[in-house]
PDB file of C-alpha atoms in Angstrom:
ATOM      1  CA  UNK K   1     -67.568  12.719  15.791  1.00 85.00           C
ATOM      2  CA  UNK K   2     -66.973  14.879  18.953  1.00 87.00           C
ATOM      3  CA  UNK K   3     -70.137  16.251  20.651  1.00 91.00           C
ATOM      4  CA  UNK K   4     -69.427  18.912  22.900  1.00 92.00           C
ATOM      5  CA  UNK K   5     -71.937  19.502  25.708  1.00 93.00           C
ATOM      6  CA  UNK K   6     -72.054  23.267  27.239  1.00 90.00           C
ATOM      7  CA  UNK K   7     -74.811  25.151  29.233  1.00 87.00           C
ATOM      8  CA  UNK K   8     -75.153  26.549  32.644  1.00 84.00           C
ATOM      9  CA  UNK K   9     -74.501  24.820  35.973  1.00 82.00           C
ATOM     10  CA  UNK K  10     -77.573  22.676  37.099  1.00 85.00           C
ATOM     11  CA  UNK K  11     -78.853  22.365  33.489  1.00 86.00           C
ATOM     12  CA  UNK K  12     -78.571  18.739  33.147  1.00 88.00           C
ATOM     13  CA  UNK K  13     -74.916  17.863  31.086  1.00 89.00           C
ATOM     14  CA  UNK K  14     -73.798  15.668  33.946  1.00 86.00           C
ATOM     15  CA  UNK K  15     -77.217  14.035  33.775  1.00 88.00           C
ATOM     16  CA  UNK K  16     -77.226  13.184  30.010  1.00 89.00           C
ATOM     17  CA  UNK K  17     -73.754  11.659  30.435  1.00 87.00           C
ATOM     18  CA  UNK K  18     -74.602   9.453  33.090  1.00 87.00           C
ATOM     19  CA  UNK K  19     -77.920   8.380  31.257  1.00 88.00           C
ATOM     20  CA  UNK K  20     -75.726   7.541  28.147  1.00 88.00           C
ATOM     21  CA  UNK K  21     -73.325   5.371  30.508  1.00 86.00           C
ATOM     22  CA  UNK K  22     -75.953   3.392  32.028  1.00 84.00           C
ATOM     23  CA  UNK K  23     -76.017   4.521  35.331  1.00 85.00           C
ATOM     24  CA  UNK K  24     -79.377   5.682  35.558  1.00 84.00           C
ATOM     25  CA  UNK K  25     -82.509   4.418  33.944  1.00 82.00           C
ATOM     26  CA  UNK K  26     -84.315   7.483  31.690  1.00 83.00           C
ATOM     27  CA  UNK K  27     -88.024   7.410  32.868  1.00 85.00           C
ATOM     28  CA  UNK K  28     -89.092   8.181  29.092  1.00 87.00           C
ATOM     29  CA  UNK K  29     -87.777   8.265  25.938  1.00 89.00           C
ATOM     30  CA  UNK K  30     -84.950   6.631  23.969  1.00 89.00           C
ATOM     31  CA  UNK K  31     -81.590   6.412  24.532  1.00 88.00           C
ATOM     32  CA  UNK K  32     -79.791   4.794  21.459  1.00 87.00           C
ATOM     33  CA  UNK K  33     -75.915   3.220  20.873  1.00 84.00           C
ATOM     34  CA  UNK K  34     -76.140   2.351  16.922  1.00 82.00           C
ATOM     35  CA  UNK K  35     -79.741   2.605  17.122  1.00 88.00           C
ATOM     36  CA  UNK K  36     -80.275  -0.329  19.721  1.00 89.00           C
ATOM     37  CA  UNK K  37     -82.077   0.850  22.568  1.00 89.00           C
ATOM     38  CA  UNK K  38     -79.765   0.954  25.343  1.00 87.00           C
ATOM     39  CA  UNK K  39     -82.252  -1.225  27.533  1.00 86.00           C
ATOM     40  CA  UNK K  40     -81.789  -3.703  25.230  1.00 88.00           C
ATOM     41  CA  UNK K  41     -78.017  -3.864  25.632  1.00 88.00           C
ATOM     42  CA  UNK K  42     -76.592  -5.375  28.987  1.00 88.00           C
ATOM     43  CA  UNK K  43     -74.787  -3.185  31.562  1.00 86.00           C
ATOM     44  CA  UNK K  44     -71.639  -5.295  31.026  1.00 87.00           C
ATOM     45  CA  UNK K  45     -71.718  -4.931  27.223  1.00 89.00           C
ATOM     46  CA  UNK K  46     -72.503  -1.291  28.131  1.00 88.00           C
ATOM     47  CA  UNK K  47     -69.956  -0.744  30.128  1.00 86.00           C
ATOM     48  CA  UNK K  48     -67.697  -2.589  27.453  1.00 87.00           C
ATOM     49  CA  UNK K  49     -68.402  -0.123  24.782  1.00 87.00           C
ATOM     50  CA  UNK K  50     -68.530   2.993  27.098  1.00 89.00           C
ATOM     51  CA  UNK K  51     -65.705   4.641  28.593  1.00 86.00           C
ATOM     52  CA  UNK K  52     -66.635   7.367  31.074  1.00 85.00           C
ATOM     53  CA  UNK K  53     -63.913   9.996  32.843  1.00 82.00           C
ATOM     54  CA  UNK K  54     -65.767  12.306  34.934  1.00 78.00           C
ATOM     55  CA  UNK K  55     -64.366  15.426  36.945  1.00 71.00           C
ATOM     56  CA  UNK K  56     -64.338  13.317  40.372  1.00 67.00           C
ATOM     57  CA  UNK K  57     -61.267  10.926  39.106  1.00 67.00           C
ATOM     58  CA  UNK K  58     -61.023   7.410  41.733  1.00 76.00           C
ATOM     59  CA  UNK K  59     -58.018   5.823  41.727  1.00 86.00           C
ATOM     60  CA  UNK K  60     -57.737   2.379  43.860  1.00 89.00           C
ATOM     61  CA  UNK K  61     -55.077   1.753  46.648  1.00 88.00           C
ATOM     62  CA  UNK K  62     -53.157  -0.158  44.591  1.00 93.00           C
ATOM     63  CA  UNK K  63     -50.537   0.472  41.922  1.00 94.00           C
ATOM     64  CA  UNK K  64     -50.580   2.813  39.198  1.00 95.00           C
ATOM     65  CA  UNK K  65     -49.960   0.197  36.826  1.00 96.00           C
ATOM     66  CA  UNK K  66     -52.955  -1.725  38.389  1.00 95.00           C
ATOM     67  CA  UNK K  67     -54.997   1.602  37.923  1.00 94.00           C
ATOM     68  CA  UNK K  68     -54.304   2.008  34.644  1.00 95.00           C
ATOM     69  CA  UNK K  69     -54.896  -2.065  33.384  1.00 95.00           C
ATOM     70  CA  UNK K  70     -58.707  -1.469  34.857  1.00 92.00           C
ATOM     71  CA  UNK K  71     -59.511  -0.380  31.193  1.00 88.00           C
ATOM     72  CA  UNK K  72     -58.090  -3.030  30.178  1.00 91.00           C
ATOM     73  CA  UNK K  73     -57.146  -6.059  32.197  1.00 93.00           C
ATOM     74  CA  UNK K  74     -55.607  -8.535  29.703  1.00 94.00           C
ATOM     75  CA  UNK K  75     -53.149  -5.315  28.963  1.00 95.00           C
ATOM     76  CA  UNK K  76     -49.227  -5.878  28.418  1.00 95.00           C
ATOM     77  CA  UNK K  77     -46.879  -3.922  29.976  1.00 96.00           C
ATOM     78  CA  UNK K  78     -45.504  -2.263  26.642  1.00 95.00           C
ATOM     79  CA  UNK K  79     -49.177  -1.206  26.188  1.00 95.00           C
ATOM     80  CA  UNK K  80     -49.673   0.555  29.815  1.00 96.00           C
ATOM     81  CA  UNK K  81     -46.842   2.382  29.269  1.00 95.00           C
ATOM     82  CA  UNK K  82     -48.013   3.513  25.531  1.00 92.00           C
ATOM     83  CA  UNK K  83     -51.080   4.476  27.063  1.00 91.00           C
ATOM     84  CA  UNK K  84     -49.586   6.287  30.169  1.00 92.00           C
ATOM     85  CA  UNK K  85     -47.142   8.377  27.671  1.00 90.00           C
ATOM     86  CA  UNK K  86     -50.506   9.240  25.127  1.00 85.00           C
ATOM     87  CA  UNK K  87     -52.144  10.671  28.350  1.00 84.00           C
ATOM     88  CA  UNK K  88     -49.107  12.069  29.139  1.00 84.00           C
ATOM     89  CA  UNK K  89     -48.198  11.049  32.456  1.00 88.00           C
ATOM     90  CA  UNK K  90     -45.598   8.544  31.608  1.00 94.00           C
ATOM     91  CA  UNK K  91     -42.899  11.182  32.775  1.00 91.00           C
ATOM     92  CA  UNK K  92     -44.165  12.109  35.945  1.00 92.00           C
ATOM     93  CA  UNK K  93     -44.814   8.582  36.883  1.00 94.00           C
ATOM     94  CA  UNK K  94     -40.936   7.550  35.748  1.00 94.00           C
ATOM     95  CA  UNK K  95     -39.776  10.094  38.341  1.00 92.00           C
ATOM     96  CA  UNK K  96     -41.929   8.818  41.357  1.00 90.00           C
ATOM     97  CA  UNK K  97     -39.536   6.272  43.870  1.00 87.00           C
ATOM     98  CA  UNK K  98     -41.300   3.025  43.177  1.00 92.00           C
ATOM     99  CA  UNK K  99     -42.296   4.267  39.286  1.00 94.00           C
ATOM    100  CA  UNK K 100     -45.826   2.493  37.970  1.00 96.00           C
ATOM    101  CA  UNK K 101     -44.896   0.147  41.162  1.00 95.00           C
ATOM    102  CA  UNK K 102     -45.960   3.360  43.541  1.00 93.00           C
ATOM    103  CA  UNK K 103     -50.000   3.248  45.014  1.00 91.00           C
ATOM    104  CA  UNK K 104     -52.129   5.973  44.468  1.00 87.00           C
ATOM    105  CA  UNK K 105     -53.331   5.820  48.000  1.00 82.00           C
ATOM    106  CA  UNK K 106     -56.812   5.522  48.930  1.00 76.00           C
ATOM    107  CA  UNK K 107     -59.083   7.228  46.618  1.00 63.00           C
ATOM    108  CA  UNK K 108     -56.207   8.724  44.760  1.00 65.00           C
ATOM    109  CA  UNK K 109     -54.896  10.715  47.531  1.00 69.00           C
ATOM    110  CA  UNK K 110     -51.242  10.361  47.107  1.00 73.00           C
ATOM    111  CA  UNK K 111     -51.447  12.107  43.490  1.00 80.00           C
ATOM    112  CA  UNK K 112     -52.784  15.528  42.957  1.00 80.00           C
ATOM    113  CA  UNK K 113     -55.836  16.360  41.236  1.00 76.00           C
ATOM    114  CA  UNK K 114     -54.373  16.555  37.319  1.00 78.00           C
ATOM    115  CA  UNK K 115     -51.946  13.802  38.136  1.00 84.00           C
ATOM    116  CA  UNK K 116     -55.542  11.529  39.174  1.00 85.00           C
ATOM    117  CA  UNK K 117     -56.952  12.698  35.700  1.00 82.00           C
ATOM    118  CA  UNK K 118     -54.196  12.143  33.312  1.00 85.00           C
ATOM    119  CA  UNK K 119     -54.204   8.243  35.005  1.00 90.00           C
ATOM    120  CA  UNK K 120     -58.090   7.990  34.181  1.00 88.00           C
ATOM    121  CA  UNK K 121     -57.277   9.354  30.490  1.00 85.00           C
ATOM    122  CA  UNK K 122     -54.632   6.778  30.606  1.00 89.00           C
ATOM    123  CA  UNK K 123     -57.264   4.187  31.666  1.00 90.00           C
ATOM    124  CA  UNK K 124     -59.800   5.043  29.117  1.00 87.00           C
ATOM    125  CA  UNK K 125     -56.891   5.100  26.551  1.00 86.00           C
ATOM    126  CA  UNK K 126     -56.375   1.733  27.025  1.00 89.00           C
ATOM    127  CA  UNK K 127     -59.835   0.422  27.166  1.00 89.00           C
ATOM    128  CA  UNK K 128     -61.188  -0.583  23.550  1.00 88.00           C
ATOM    129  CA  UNK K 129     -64.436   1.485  24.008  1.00 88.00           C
ATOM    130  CA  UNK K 130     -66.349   2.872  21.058  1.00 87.00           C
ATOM    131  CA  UNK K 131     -67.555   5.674  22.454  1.00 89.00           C
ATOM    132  CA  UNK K 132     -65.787   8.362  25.223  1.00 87.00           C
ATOM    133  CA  UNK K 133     -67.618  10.492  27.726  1.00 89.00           C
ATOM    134  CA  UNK K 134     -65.501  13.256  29.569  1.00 86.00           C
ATOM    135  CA  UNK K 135     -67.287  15.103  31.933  1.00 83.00           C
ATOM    136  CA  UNK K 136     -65.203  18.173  33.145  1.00 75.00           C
ATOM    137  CA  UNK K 137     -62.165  15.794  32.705  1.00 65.00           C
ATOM    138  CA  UNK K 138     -59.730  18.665  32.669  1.00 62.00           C
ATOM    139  CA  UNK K 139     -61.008  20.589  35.554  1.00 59.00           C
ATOM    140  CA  UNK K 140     -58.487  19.586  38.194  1.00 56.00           C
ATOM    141  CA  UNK K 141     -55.597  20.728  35.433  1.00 59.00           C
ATOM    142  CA  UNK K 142     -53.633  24.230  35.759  1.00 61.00           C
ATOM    143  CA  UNK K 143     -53.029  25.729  32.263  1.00 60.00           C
ATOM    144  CA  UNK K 144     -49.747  25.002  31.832  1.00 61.00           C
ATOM    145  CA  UNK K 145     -50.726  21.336  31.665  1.00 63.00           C
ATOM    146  CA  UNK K 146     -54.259  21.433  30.019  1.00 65.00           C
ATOM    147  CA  UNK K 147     -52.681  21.411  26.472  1.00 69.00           C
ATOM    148  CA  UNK K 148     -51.094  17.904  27.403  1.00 68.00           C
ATOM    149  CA  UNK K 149     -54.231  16.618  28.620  1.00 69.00           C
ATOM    150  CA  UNK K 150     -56.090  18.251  25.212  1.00 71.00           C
ATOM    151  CA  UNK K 151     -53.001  16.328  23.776  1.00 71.00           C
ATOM    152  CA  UNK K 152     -54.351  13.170  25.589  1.00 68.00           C
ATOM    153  CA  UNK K 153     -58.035  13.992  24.690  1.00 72.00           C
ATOM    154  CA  UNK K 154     -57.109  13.972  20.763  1.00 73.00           C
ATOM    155  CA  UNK K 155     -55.116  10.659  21.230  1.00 69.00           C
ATOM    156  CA  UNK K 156     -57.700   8.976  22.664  1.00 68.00           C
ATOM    157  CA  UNK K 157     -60.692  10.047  20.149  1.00 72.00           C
ATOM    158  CA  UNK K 158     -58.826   8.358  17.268  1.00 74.00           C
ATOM    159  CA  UNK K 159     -61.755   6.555  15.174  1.00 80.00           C
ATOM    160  CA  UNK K 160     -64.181   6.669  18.085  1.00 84.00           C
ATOM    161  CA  UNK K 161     -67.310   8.357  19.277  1.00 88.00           C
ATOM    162  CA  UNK K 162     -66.542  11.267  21.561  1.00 88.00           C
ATOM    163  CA  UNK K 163     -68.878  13.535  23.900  1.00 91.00           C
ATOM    164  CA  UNK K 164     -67.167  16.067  26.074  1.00 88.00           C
ATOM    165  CA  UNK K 165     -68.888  18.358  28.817  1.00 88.00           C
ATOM    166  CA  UNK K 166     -66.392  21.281  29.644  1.00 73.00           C
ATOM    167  CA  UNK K 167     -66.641  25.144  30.559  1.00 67.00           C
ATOM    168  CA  UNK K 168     -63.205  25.785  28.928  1.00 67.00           C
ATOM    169  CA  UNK K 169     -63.214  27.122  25.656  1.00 69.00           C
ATOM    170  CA  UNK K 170     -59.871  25.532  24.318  1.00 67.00           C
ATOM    171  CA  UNK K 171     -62.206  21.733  24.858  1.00 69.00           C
ATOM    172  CA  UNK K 172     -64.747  22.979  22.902  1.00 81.00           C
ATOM    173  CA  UNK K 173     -64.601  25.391  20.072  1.00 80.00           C
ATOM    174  CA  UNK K 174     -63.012  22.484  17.959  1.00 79.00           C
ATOM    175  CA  UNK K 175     -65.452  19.828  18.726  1.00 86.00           C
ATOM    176  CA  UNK K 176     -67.614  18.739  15.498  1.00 89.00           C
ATOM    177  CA  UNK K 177     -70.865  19.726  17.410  1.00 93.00           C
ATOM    178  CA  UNK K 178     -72.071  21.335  19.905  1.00 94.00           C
ATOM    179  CA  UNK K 179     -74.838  21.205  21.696  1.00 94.00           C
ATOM    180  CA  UNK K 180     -76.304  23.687  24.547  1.00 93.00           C
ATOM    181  CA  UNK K 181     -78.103  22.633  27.262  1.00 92.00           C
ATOM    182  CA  UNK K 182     -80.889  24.805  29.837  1.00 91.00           C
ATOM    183  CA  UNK K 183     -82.895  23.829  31.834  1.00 89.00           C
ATOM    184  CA  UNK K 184     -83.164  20.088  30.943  1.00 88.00           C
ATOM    185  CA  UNK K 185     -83.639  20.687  26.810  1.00 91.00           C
ATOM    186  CA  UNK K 186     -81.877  21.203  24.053  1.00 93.00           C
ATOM    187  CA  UNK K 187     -81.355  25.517  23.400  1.00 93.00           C
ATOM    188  CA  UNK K 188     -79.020  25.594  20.701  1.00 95.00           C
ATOM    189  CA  UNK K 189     -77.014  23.129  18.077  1.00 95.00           C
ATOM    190  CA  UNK K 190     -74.129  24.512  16.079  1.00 95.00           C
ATOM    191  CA  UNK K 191     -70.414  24.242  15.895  1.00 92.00           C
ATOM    192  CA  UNK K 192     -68.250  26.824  17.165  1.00 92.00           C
ATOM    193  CA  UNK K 193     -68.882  29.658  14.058  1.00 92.00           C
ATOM    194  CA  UNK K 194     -72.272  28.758  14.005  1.00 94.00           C
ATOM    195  CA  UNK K 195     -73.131  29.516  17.113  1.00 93.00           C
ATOM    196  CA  UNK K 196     -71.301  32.181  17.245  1.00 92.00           C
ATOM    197  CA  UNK K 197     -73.329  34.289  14.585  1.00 93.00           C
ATOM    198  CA  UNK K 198     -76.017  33.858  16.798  1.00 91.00           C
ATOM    199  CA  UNK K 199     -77.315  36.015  20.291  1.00 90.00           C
ATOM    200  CA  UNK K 200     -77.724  33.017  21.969  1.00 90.00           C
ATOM    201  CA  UNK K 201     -76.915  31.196  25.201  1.00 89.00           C
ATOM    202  CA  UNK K 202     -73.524  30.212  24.071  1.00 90.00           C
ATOM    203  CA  UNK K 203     -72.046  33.330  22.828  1.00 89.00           C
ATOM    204  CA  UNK K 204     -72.776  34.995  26.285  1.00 86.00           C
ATOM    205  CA  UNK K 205     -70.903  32.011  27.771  1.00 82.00           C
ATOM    206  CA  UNK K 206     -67.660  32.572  25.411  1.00 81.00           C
ATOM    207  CA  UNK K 207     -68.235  36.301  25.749  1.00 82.00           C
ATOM    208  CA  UNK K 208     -67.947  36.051  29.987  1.00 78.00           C
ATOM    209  CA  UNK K 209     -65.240  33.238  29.923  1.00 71.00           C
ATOM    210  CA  UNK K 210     -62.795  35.527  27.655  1.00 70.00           C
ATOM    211  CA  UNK K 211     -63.418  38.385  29.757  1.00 69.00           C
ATOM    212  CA  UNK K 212     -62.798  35.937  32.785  1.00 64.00           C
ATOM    213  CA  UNK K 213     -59.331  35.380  31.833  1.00 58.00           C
ATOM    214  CA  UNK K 214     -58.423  38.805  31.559  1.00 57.00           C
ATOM    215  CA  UNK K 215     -59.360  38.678  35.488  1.00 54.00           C
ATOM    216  CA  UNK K 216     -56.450  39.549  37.922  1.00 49.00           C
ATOM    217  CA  UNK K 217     -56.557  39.628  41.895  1.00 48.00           C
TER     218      UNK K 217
END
């Protein structure tokens, strides 16, 4: 199932995702992966069945190939490619001098922002993880390139477990659920239509991001 996670900024999304991953410790309550408590599961097994692209995409100083075989290190070459051409990056990496031979540079810095992300969705392609987390992992992506990374987002769901945080409506009208967030709690739960019927939190969001891209400077 795909969760989508929307709400305003400072309202706790990135929070819930990074509780979910294990990075943090929740001070109360439960926090379940196929109803085992998630402090019952080790942070390697965690980390195992968890992949996690956020908005701030690092990339190692080494090669792109090397980059993209984090998520799975045991990888063949025929299956870093097939993972680099889901995520759609396979081209642009073909056309670089020394192909997936070339270094990102430290941090990433030798690729732009949507080149860094379509890597990561590479990575997490290849990594046999159960369940995705994307938070904001199209941000850094102009338009004419988002569809190829929505591309990406659809090959990499296949069969799994999928919860998304985005502001863009084209990442999360289709998601099976969605789920608004304010303030730390739970506002509103609906798909797309759903929520829509209602004068909520998130129809005021899609109401002021269509009228956004009608915007012109």
């Amino acid at each position: 199932e795909v969760t989508a996670l929307v709400g305003p900024s400072g309202g706790g999304k990135s929070t819930i995702a990074k509780l979910l991953a294990g990075f943090w410790d929740q001070s109360s309550g439960t926090i379940s992966i196929g109803g085992i408590d998630t402090r019952n599961i080790s942070f390697k097994q965690l980390a195992e069945e968890i992949s996690f692209v956020s908005q701030d995409n690092f990339l190692f100083d080494v090669s792109i190939r090397d980059n993209i075989r984090i998520g799975k290190p045991d990888a063949t070459e025929d299956e870093i490619i097939a993972a680099a051409k889901a995520a759609h990056c396979h081209e642009f990496i073909s056309k670089l001098p020394d192909g997936y031979n070339t270094k990102a540079g430290e941090a990433g810095g030798a690729m732009s922002g949507g080149e860094r992300q379509r890597i990561t969705l590479a990575r997490a392609i290849l990594k046999p993880a159960s369940t995705i987390i994307l938070d904001e992992a199209t941000s850094s992506v102009d338009p004419e390139n988002e569809h190829l990374l929505i591309k990406a987002i659809k090959e990499l769901t296949k069969n799994k477990t999928l919860i998304t945080i985005a502001h863009r409506l084209s990442t999360v009208r289709e998601a099976d659920k969605i789920i608004v967030i304010d303030k730390g709690r739970i506002a509103e739960e609906g798909n797309h239509e759903e929520l829509m019927k209602q004068e909520g939190i998130y129809k005021h969001f899609i109401e002021i991001r269509k009228k956004s891209i009608g915007w012109q400077i």
